Amino acid sequence: MSKTKSSESVKVVVRCRPLNRKEESNGPAGGVVKMDLRLGQVILRNPRAPASEPQKTFTFDAVYDSNSKQRDLYDESVRPLIDSVLAGFNGTIFAYGQTGTGKTYTMQGAWLDPEKRGVIPNAFDHIFTHISRSQSDKQYLVRASYLEIYREEIRDLLDPNHGTARALDLRESPETGVYVRDLTSCVCKSIKEIEEVMNVGNQARAVGATDMNEHSSRSHALFLITVECSQPGPDGRKHIRVGRLNLVDLAGSERQAKTGVQGERLKEAAKINLSLSALGNVISALADGRSGHVPYRDSKLTRLLQDSLGGNAKTVMVATLGPAPQHYDETLTTLRYANRAKNIQNQPRVNEDPKDALLREFQREIARLRAQLNHRKWRSKQKKEQVEGEGWERDGDEETEGEEEEVEVEKEAEEYVKLEEQRLEKEKEAIREDRFLLAEEKQRLLGEKERMMGDLRKEQEATEQLTAKYKAMESKLLVGGKNIIDHTNEQQKMLEMKRQEIAEQTRSEREMQQQMLVQDEETLELRETFTSLQQEVEAKTKKLKKYLKLYAKLQCIKAEIQDVNDEHVRSRQELEQTQNELTRELKFKYLIIENFIPPEEKNKIMNRLTFDPEEDQWKFQPLVPAESKSAQMKKRPASAVGYKRPISQYARVAIAMGAHSRYRAENIMFLELDMTPPNTASLDRLTEAELNQSSSVDNSPTKDRGVRKSRSWCQTPKSITSSSSNVSLKACHTATPSAAQ
Ligand code: ADP
Ligand code: MG
C-alpha cells in the first residue's frame, strides 16, 4: 500500500484577525501582536509588563496579518496540501484558537463574496477543477461526509434525523485507521453538489444554534472528502489511489473564569476544554518525542485526528489570534501550542489500491450492468434478424465489440421492438378479420397476442430501467480531460501556476531569511581569532554583546517559565473549580441514592454495572448472558427425574416395596380424590392399620400424625393411578432397567 515513506513535520501557520469594533472602542492601546511576514515571525507584547521587558518572538512556517487575504493563505499554505490529497495522500487542515479569533472565518469564510471564501469552498473549486483538467484516462470518485463532536458525542450532520439520532461509534481498522461507523457519505459530481452537502450539514448545525445557544462555537466540525482516482499503471492494470481530506473547524478554547458559565454550560465548556486539552496533551507528547505513550484515547477529537498528528497524513495547523490586549494570555497559550505542534513528525504515504476503494466496486458494477445491457440488446438484434429471415451468425465476443458496432446494435434492438409491435398488431388485425375462426378461438388467439405484446413491453421497460441505472452509475464517475481544450481554462491554469510559483518563492525566501538569522549568530562565534590589541578589544566587545544577547535570552526564558507557571496555576484553579462543582453534584446524587433507594436495589444495580471504555459510559450487564440461555438451566441428574431431589437406587427399590419410612423421598401429601367415600368403619380400619405399620417401622408417632389423613405416596404406591409422580417413576424405571431388578 505504501509507496513513499518519509517523515515530515506538521506545517504551522498563524493568522491574526483585525481588531473588531468593540476592541477598538476599548481604548487606544492598539494590538499586542506584530508580525514579520518576511521572516514568518510573530512578536507578542505583554500589555501588563514594563516597556523594558523583551517581547516574545515565535517563528512559524508562515504568518498572516490582519490585512491578509483568504486567497493568500490558500495559495501559499493550503494548495500544496490539496494537491497531495489529489495524488493519494491523507491531508488535514485544522483551525485552532480562542473563540472569536477567526477559525470559522478561515475555514468557511463568507461564501457569497469570492474574495472572502475560506479554505473549504476554495478546496472544492480546486478539487473539481483539477479533475476536469486531468488526463482522460483518469477516473475519479469524490465522496463527502460531515460530522460534529458535541459534548464528546459524534453526530452525523448529513443524517436527516440528526437531532434525534444515536451518537456514532469510532472504530479502527489497519487499512484506514480510525473511522466513524455508519457515517453518511455522499457521492458528489460537481462543486454545486458538494456545496449542497455542506449546506445541508450547516443547516443541521444551525438548528442547534437556535436551540442550544451558540452551538456552532461549542462543537467541533469535521468535513471529510475522499477522492479516489483510478489510472492505468505501467503494468496495464488500473490502479486506485485514495486521498482523504479532513477539514476541521474546532470549537473555541475559552476560560471558564472569563465566560462565567455554570451548571450545564459549565459541563459543556468542561467537555470542550477537555477535548482541547486532550489535543494539547497529544501535541505535547508528540512534540516532546520522549514519552512513548500518546494519549489519543482521551477524547473523540484526538482519536479522529490520530492519523493527522503523528500518523499517515500531511497536516496544516492554522492557529488564529486576536490582537486585543485583554486576550494576551489566550494568545500566548495559542502561540505556545502552535510552536510545540511544529515539532510533530508525520509519516505520510500514498494510499495505493486499498481493499475498501469504492471506485473499484463502482467500476465492477458498471461493467456488470454494461454486460447485461449488451446481452439484452444482442438478443433483440438476433431476434430481429431471425424475423427478417437473414439468419444471424455471431463471431467474436460481445464485450470486445467496438463502440460503433454497439450503437448499431442498440439501433437494431430498438427497431426490432418496433417491428415486433407492428407485426403483432397486424396479426391481431388478421385474427379479428378472419371469418372462418370460431369466436372462442379468436378470443384465445387475441389473448395470446396480447400477452406477447405485454411481454415485449415488459422486456423493453426492464431494458430501459437497466439503461437508466447504468447511466446513473456511470455519471458518478468523473472522467478527466473534459475541459482541456477550453481556452479560458488554460489561461486560468497558467495564472494559478504562476501564483503557485510566487507562493513557492515567498516560502523559500522566508526559509532563507530564517536560516540567515541563525547563521548570523553562528558566524559571531567563528570570529574568535585576533592578532592586535584593537582586535582583542573588538572581539571582547563582541563577546560582551554576545553575553548581553545571551543574558536577554535568559531573561526571556525566565519570563517564559514564569508564564508557563502562571498558566499552570490558572488551569489548576479551573480544574479545581470544575472538580468542586462535580463533587458538589456527586454529593447531591449520593444523598439521593443513600436515602431514597433501598440498599438491596442499589447493590443489585451496582453489581450489574460495568464501564465500557470504548464508549466512555457505564452500562448494565444483561441479566441473563445472551450467549447461553439453554446452558443456564442446570441439567437434572438422571437419578432425580420425577423426584424433587436425587435419590439412590437402593432407596428407590425400598420405596417401591413400601418399606422403611426413612426412604420416603418427600413428605408429600396426595390430594387426589378418593373415589370411594370413606365411612367411619373404613377410616377406623385404616387408622389402625397405619398405626400398626408405623409403630413397626418407625418409633416417632408425631412424625406420622401429620400425614394421617392424607397418605404418603411411598406408603401406598398401588392406590395411585394417575399421579404425575407415578408416571415419572415408571418412566424412570424404564429408563434405567437396572432399577427394576
Ligand atoms: P471563531 O470561529 O474562531 O469563533 P469567527 O470565525 O466566527 O471566530 O470570527 C469572529 C468574527 O471575526 C467574525 O465576525 C469574522 O467575520 C471576523 N473575522 C475573523 N477573522 C477575520 C479576518 N481575518 N478578517 C476579517 N474579519 C475576520
Ligand atoms: Mg467558529
mmCIF file of C-alpha atoms and ligand atoms in Angstrom, residues 100 103-105 205 216-217 249-252, ligand 2:
data_model
loop_
_atom_site.group_PDB
_atom_site.id
_atom_site.type_symbol
_atom_site.label_atom_id
_atom_site.label_comp_id
_atom_site.label_asym_id
_atom_site.label_seq_id
_atom_site.Cartn_x
_atom_site.Cartn_y
_atom_site.Cartn_z
ATOM 1 C CA GLY A 100 -13.910 34.655 18.050
ATOM 2 C CA LYS A 103 -11.388 29.890 12.891
ATOM 3 C CA THR A 104 -14.726 29.653 11.118
ATOM 4 C CA TYR A 105 -13.831 32.693 9.016
ATOM 5 C CA ARG A 205 -25.722 22.795 12.937
ATOM 6 C CA SER A 216 -21.679 26.449 16.458
ATOM 7 C CA SER A 217 -18.777 27.535 18.581
ATOM 8 C CA ASP A 249 -13.188 23.750 12.456
ATOM 9 C CA LEU A 250 -12.545 23.322 16.173
ATOM 10 C CA ALA A 251 -14.685 24.740 18.938
ATOM 11 C CA GLY A 252 -13.010 27.682 20.625
HETATM 12 MG MG MG B 2 -16.310 29.158 14.999
#
